[in-house]
PDB file of C-alpha atoms and ligand atoms in Angstrom:
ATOM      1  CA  UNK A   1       0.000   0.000   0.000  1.00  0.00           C
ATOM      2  CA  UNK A   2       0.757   3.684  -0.575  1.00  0.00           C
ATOM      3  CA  UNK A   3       0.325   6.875   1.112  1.00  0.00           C
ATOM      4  CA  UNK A   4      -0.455   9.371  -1.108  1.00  0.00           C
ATOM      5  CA  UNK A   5      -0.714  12.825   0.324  1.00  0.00           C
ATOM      6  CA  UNK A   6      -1.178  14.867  -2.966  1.00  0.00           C
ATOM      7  CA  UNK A   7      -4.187  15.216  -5.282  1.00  0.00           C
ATOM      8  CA  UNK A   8      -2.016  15.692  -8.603  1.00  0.00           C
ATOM      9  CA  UNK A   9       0.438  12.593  -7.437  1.00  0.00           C
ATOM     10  CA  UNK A  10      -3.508  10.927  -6.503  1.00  0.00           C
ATOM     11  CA  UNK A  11      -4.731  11.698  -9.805  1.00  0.00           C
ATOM     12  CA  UNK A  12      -2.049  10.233 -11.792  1.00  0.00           C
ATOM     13  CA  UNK A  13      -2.056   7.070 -10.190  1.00  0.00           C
ATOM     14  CA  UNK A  14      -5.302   6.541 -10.634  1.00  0.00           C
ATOM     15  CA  UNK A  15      -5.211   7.530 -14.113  1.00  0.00           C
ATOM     16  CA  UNK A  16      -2.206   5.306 -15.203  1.00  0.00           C
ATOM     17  CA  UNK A  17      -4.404   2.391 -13.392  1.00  0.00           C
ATOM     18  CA  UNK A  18      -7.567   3.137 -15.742  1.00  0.00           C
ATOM     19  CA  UNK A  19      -4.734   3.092 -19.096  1.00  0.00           C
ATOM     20  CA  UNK A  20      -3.836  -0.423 -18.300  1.00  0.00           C
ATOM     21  CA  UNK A  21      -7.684  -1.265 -17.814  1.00  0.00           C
ATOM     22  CA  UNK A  22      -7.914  -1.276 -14.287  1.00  0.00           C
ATOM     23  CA  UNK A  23     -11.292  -0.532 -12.168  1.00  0.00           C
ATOM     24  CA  UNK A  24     -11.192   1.656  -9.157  1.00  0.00           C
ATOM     25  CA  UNK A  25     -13.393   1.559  -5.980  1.00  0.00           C
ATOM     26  CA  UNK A  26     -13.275   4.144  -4.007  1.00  0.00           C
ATOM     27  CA  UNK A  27     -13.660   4.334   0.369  1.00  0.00           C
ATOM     28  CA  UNK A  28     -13.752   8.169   1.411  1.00  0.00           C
ATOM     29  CA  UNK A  29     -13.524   8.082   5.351  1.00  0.00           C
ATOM     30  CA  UNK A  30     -12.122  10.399   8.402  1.00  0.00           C
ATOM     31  CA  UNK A  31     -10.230   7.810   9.657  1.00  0.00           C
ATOM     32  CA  UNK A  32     -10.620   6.015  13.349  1.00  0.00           C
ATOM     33  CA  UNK A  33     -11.251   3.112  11.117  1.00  0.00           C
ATOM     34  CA  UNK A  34     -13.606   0.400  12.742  1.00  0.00           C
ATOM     35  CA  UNK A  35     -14.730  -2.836  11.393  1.00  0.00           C
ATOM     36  CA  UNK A  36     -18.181  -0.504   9.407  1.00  0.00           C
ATOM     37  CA  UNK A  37     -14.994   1.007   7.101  1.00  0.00           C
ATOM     38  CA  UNK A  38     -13.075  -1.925   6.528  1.00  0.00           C
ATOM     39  CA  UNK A  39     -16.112  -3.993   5.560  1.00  0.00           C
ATOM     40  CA  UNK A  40     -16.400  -1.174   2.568  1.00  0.00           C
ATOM     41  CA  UNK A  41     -12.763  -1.923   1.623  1.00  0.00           C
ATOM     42  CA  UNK A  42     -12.934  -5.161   1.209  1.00  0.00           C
ATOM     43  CA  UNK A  43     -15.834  -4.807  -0.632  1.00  0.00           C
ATOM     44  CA  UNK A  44     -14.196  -2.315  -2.908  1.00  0.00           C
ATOM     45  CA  UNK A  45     -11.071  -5.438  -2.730  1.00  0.00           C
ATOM     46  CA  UNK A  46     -13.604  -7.660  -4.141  1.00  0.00           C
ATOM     47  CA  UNK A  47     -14.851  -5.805  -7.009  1.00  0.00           C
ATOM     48  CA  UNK A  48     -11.997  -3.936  -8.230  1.00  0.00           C
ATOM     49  CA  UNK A  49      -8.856  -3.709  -9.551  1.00  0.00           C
ATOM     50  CA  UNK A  50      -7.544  -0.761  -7.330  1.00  0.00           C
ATOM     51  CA  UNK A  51      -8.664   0.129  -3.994  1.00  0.00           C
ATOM     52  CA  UNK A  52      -8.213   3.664  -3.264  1.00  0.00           C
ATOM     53  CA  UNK A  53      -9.209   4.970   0.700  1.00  0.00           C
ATOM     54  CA  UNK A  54      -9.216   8.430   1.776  1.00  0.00           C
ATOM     55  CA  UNK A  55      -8.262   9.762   5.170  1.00  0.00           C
ATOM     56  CA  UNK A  56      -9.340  13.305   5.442  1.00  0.00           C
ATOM     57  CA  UNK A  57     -11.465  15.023   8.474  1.00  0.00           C
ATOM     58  CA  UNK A  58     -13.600  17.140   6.732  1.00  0.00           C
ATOM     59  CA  UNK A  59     -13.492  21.083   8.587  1.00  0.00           C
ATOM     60  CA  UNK A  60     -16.749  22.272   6.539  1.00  0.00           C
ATOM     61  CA  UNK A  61     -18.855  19.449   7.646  1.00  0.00           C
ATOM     62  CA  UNK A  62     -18.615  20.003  11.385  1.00  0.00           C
ATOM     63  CA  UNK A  63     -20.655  23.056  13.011  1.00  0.00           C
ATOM     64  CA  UNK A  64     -18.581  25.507  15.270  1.00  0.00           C
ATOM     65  CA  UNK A  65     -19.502  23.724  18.442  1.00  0.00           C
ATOM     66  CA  UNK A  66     -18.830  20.750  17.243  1.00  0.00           C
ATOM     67  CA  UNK A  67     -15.709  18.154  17.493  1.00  0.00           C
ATOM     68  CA  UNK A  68     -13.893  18.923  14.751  1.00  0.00           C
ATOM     69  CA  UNK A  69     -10.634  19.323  17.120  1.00  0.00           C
ATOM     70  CA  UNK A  70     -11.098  16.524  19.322  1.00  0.00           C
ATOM     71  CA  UNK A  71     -12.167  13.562  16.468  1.00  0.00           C
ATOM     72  CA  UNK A  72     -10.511  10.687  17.413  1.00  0.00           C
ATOM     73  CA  UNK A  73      -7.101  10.858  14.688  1.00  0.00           C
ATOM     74  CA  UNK A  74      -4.531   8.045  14.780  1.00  0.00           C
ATOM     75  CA  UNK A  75      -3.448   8.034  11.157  1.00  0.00           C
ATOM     76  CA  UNK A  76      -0.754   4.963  12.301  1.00  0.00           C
ATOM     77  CA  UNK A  77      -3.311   2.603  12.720  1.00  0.00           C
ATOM     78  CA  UNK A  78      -5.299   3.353  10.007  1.00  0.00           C
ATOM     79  CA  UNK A  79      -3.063   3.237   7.817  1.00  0.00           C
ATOM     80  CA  UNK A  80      -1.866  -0.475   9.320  1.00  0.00           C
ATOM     81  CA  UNK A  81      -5.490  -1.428   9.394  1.00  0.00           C
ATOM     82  CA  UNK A  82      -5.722  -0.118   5.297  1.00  0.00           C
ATOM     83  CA  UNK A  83      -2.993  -2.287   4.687  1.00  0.00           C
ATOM     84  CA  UNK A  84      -4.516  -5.624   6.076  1.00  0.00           C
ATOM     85  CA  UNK A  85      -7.862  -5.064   4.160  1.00  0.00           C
ATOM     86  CA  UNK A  86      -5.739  -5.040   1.312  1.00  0.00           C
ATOM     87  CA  UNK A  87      -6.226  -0.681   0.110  1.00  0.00           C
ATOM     88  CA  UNK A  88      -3.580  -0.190  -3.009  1.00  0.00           C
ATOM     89  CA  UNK A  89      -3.719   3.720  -2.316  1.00  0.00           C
ATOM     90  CA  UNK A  90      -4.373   5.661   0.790  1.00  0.00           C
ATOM     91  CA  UNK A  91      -4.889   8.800   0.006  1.00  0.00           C
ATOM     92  CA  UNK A  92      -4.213  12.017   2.782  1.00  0.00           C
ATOM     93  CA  UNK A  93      -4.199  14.901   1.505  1.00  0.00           C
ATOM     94  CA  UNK A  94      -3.870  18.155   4.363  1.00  0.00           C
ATOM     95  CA  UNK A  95      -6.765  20.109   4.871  1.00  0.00           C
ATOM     96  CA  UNK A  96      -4.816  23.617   3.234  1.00  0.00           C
ATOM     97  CA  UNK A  97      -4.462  20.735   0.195  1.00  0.00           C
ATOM     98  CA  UNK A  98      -7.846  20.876  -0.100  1.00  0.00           C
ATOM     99  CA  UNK A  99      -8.846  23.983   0.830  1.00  0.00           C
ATOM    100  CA  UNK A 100      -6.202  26.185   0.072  1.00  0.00           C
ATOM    101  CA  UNK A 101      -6.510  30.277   1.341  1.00  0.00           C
ATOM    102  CA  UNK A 102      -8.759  31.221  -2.048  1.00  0.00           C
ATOM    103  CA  UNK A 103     -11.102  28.532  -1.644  1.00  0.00           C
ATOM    104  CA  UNK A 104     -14.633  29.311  -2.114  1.00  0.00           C
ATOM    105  CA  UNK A 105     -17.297  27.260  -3.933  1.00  0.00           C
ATOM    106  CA  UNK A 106     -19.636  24.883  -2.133  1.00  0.00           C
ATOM    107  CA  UNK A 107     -22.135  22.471  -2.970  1.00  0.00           C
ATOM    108  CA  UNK A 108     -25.383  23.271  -2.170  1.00  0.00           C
ATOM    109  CA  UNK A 109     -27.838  20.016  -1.822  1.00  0.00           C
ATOM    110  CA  UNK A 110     -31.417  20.257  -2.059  1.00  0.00           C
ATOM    111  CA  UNK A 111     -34.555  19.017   0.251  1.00  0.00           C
ATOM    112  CA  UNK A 112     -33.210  15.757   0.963  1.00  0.00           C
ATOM    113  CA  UNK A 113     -30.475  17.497   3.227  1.00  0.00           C
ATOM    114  CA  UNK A 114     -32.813  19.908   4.978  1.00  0.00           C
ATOM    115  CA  UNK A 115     -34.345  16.989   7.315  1.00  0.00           C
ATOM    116  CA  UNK A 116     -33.116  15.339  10.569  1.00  0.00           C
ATOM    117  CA  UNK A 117     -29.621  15.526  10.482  1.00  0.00           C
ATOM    118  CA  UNK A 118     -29.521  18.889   8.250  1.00  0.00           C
ATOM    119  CA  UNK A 119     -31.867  20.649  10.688  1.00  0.00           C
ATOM    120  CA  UNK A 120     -29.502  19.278  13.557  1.00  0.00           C
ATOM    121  CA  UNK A 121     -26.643  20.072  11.818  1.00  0.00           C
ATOM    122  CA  UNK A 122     -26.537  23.562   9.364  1.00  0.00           C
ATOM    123  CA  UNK A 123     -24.024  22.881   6.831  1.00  0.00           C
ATOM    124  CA  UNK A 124     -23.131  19.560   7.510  1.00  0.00           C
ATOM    125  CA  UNK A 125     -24.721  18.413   4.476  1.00  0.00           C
ATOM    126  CA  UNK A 126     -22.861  21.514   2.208  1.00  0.00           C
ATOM    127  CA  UNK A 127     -19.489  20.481   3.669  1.00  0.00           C
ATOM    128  CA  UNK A 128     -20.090  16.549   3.013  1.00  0.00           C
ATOM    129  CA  UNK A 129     -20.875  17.004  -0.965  1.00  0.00           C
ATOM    130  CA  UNK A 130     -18.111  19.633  -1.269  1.00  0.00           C
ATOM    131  CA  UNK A 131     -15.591  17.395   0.170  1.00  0.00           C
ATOM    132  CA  UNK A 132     -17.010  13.909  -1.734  1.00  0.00           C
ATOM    133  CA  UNK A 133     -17.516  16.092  -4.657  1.00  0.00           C
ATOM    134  CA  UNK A 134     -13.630  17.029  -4.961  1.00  0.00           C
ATOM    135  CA  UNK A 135     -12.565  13.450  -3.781  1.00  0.00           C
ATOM    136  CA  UNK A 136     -14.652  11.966  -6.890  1.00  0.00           C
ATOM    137  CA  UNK A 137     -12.665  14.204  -9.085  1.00  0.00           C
ATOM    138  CA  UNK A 138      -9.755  13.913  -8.027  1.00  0.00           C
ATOM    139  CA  UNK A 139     -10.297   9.972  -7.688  1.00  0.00           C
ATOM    140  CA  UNK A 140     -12.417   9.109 -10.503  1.00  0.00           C
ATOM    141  CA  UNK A 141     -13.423   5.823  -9.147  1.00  0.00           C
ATOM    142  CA  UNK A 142     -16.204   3.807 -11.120  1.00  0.00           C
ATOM    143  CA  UNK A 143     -17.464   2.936  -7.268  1.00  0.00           C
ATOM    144  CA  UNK A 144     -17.949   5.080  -4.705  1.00  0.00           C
ATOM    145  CA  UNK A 145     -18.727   2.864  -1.109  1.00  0.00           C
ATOM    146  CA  UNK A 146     -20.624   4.540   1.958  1.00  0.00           C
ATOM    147  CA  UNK A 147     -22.524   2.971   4.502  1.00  0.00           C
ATOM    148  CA  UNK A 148     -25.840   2.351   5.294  1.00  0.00           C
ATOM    149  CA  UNK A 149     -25.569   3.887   9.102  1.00  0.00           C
ATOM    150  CA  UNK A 150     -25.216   7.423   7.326  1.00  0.00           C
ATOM    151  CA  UNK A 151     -28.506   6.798   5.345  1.00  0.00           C
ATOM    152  CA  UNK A 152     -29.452  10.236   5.199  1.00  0.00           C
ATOM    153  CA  UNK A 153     -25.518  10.874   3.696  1.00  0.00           C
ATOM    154  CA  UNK A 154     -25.811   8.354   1.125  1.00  0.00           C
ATOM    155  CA  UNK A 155     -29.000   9.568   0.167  1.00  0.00           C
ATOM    156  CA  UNK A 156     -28.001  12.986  -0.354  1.00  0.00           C
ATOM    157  CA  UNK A 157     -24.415  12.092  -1.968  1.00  0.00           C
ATOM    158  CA  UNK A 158     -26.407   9.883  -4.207  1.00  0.00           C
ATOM    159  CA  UNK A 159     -28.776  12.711  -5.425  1.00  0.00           C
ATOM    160  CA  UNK A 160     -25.414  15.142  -5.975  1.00  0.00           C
ATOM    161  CA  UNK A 161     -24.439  12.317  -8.564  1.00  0.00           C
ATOM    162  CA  UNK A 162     -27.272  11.843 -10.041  1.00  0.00           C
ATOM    163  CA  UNK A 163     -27.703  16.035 -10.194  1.00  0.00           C
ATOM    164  CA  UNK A 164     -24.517  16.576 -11.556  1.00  0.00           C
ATOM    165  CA  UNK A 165     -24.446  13.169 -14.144  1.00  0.00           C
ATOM    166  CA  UNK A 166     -21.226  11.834 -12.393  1.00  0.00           C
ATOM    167  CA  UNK A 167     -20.105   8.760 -13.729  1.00  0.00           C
ATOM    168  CA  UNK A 168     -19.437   7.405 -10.616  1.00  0.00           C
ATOM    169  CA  UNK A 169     -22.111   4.655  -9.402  1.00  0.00           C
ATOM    170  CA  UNK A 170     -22.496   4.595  -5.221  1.00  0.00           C
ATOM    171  CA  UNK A 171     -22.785   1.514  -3.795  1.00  0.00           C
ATOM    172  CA  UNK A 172     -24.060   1.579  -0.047  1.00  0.00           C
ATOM    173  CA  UNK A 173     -23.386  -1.475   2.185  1.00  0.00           C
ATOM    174  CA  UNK A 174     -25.212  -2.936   5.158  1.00  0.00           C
ATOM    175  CA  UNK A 175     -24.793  -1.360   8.506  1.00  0.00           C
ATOM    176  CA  UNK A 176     -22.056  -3.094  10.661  1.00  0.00           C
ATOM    177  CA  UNK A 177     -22.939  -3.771  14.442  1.00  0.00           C
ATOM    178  CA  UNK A 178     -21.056  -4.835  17.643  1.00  0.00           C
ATOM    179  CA  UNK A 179     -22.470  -8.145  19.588  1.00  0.00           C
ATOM    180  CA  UNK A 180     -25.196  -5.804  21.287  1.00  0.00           C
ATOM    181  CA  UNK A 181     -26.292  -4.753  18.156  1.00  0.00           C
ATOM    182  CA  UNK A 182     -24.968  -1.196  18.362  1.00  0.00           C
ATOM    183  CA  UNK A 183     -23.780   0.334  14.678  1.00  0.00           C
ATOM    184  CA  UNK A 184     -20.239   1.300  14.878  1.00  0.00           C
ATOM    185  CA  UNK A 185     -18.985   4.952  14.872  1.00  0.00           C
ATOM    186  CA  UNK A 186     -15.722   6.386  14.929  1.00  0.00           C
ATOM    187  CA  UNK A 187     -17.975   8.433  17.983  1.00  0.00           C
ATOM    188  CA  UNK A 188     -18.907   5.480  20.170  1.00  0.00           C
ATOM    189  CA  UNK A 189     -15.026   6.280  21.912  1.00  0.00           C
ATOM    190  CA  UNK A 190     -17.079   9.191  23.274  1.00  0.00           C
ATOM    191  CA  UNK A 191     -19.244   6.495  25.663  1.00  0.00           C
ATOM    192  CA  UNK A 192     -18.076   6.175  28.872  1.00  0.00           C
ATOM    193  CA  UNK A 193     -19.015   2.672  29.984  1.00  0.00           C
ATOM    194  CA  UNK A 194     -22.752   2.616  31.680  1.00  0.00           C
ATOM    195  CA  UNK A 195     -23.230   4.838  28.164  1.00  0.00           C
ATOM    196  CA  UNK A 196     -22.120   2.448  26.186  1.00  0.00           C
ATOM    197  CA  UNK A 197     -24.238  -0.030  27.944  1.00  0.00           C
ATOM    198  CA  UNK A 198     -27.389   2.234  27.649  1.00  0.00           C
ATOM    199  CA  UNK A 199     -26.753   2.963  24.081  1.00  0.00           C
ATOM    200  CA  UNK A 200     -27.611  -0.571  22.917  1.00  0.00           C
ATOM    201  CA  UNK A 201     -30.581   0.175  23.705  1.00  0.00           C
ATOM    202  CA  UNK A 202     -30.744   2.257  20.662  1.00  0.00           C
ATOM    203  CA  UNK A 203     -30.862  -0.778  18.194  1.00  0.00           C
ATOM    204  CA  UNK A 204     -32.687  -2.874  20.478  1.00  0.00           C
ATOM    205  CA  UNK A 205     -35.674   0.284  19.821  1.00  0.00           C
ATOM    206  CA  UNK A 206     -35.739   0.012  15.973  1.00  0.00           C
ATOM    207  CA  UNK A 207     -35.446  -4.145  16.292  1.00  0.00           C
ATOM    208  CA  UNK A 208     -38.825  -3.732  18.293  1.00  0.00           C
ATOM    209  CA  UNK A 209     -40.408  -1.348  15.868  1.00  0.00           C
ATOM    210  CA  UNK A 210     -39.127  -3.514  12.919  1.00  0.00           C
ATOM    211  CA  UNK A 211     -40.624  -6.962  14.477  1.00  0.00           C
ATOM    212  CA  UNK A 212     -44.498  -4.997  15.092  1.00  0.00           C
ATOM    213  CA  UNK A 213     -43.865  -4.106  11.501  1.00  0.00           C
ATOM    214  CA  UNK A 214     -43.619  -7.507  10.728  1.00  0.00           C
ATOM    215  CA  UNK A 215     -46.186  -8.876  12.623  1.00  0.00           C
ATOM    216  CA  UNK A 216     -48.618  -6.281  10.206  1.00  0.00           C
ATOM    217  CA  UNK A 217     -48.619  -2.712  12.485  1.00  0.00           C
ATOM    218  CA  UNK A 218     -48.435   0.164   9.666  1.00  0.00           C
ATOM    219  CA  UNK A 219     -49.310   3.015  11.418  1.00  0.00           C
ATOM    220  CA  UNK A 220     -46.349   5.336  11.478  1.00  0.00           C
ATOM    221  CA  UNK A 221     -47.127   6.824  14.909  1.00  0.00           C
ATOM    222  CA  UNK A 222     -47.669   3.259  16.638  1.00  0.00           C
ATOM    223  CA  UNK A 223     -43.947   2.340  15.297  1.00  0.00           C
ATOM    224  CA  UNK A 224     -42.252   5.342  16.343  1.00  0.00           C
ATOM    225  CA  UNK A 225     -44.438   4.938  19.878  1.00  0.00           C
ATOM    226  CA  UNK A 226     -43.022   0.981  20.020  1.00  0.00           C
ATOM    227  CA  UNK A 227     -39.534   2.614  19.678  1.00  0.00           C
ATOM    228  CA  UNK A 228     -39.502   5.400  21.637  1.00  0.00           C
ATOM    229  CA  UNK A 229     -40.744   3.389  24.479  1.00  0.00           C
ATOM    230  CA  UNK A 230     -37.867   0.773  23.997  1.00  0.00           C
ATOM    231  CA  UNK A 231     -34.986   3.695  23.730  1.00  0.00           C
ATOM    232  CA  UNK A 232     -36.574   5.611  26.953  1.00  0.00           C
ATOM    233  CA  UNK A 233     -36.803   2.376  29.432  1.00  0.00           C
ATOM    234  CA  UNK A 234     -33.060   0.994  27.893  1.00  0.00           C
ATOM    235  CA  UNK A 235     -31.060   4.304  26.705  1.00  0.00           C
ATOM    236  CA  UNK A 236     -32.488   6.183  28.947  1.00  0.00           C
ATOM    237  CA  UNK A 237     -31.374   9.430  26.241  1.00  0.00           C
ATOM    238  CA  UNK A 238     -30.498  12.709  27.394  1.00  0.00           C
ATOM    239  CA  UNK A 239     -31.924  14.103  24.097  1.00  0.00           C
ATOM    240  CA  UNK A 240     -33.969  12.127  20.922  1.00  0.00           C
ATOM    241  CA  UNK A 241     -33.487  14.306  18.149  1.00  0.00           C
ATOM    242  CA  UNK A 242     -35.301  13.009  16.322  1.00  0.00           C
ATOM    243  CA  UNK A 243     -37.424   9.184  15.781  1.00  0.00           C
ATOM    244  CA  UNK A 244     -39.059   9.280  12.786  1.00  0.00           C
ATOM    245  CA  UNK A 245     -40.620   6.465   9.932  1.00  0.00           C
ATOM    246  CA  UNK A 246     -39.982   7.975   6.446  1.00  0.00           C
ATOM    247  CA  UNK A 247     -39.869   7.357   2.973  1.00  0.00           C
ATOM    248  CA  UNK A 248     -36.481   5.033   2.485  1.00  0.00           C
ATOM    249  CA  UNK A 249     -36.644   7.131  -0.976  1.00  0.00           C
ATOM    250  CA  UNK A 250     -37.362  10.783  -0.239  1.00  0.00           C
ATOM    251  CA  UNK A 251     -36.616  10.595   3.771  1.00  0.00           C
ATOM    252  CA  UNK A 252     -40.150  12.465   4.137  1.00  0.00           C
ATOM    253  CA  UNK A 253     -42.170  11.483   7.243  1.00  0.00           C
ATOM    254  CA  UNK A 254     -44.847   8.695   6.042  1.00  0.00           C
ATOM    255  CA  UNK A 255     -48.165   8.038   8.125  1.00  0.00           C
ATOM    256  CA  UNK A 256     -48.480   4.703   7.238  1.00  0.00           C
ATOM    257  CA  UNK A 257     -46.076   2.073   5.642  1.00  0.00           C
ATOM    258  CA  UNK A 258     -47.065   1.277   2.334  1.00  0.00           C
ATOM    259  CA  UNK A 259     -44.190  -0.482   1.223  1.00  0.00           C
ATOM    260  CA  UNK A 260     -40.898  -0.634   2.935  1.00  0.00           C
ATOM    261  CA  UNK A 261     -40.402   2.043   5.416  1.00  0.00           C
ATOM    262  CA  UNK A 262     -36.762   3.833   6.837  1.00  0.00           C
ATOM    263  CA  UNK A 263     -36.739   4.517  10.949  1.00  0.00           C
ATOM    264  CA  UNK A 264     -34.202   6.862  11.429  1.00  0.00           C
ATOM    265  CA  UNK A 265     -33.236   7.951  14.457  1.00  0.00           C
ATOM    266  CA  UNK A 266     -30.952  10.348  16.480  1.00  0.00           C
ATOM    267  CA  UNK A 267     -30.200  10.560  20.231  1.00  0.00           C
ATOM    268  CA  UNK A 268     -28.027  11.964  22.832  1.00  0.00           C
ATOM    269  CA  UNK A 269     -26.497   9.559  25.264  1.00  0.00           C
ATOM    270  CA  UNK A 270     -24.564  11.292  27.750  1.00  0.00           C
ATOM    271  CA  UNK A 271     -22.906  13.612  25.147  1.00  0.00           C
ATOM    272  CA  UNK A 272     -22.499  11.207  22.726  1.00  0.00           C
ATOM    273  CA  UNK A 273     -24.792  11.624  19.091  1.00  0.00           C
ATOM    274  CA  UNK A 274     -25.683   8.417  17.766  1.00  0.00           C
ATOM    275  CA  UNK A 275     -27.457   7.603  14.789  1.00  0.00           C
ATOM    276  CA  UNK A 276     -29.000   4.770  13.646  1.00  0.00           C
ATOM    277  CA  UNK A 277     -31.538   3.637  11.405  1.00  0.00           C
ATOM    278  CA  UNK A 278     -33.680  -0.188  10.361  1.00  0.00           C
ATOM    279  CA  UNK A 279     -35.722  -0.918   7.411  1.00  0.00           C
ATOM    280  CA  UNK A 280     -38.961  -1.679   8.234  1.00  0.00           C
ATOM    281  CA  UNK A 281     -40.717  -4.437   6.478  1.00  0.00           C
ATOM    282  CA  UNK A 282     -44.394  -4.698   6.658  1.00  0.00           C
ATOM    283  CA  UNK A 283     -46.731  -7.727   6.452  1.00  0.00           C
ATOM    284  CA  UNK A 284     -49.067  -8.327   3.775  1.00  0.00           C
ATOM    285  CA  UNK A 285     -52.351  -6.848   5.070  1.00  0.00           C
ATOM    286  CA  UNK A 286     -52.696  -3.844   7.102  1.00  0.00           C
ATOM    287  CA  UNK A 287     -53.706  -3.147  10.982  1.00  0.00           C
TER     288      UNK A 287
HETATM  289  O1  PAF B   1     -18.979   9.439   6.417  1.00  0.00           O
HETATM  290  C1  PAF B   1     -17.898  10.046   6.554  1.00  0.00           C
HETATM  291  O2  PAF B   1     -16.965   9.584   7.196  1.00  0.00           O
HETATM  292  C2  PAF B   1     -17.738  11.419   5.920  1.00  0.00           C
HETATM  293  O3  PAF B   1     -18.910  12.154   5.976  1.00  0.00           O
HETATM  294  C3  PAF B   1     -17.172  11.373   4.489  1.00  0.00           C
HETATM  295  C4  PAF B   1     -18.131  10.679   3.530  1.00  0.00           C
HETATM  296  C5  PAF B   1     -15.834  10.652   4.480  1.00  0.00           C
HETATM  297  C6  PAF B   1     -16.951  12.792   3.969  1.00  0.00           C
HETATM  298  O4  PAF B   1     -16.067  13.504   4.780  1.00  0.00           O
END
């Protein structure tokens, strides 16, 4: 594996790759790899000829109270953990690479960023498809791999694409979870321990909102009510930002599940944001 910390020296590389026919999958990430990142990379492994991961904390996705100074960094490991997934090119750029002093165009994304984590989080959705945006051209990989645990991210990257005809296609892979069923998060180091018991109880919600799905409950409002119950006796939350059933297509708010549903949710434990979200899969015949 190389580190690459340029985006010409990038850019060539990649380039001379495509010449002799090779494919390139792409993994953008901040780093403080867990097991939810490397799953992506050796996806990308499997499918292509070249394997190309960034490493770059993003400054214009994170608000101004935010922990943009203290995200977990440890660009050692990461780059030993790229190496055992088997990444060809691990790309680094510094952030005055990216954003040099005369900087100053942004992407602007439309209604599907305004929602849950957009409302929570001005800009955050601005700074991710300005970053991705200038990672896909300076990569030009035919894949582009997020994860499902950002849903509302991949759904908003993946309208950016299609909005701008990028050749790029986005693949988005299942959400990876510890034993308790927690989704990992470069965050959950933020959890002290009785936390980090309490947030299980965050997946353990959507599972019981997903199995009264199952057993034929469409109503939007009974869902949500199954989960919030679940995630108030076993996270115990200091905040829910927000619990919601939506549209797994538009991420609006749906009153009844029609066809497959999207529970998305957001809450505070201790002062720890997590984020999580379940497809919910109704029975044939409605209640
Ligand atoms: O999901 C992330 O880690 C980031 O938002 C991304 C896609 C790498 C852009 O900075």
């Amino acid at each position: 594996m190389r580190e690459v910390l340029r985006a010409d020296a990038m850019r060539a590389l990649v380039r001379r790759a495509r010449r002799r026919g090779e494919s390139i999958g792409f993994v953008p990430t901040m780093g403080a790899l867990h097991e939810g990142h490397l799953s992506l990379v050796r996806r990308a492994r499997r499918e292509h000829d070249r394997v190309v991961v960034s490493l770059f904390v993003n400054p214009l996705q994170f608000g101004p109270r935010e922990d943009y100074r203290t995200y977990p960094r440890d660009a050692v490991r990461d780059a030993r953990l790229c190496r055992a997934v088997g990444c060809d090119w691990l790309f680094r750029p510094s952030a005055t690479a990216l954003y040099p002093l005369d900087f100053e165009t942004s992407v602007r994304p439309g209604d599907l960023a305004a929602r849950w984590e957009g409302a929570e989080r001005p800009g955050h959705f601005s700074g991710v498809c300005t970053v991705v945006l200038k990672l896909l051209h300076i990569v030009e990989p035919d894949v582009l791999y997020l994860g499902q645990k950002d849903a509302q991210q991949a759904a908003v990257v993946a309208a950016m694409m299609r909005d701008f005809n990028m050749a790029t296609r986005l693949s988005v892979a299942p959400i990876v979870r510890d034993r308790d069923g927690l989704a990992l998060s470069s965050r959950n180091v933020y959890l002290n321990d009785e936390e980090r018991v309490r947030a299980a109880g965050l997946p353990r919600a959507l599972l019981a909102a997903s199995r009264l799905a199952r057993r034929g409950v469409r109503d939007a409002r009974r869902l949500e009510a199954e989960a919030r119950g679940v995630l108030r006796r076993e996270a115990k939350p200091q905040r829910i930002d927000y619990l919601k059933v939506v549209d797994p297509r538009t991420l609006a708010p749906v009153r009844r599940l029609e066809g497959r549903g999207l529970l998305l949710a957001s809450v505070r434990i201790g002062r720890t944001r997590l984020l999580d979200n379940r497809y919910l899969i109704p029975k044939r015949g409605a209640r």
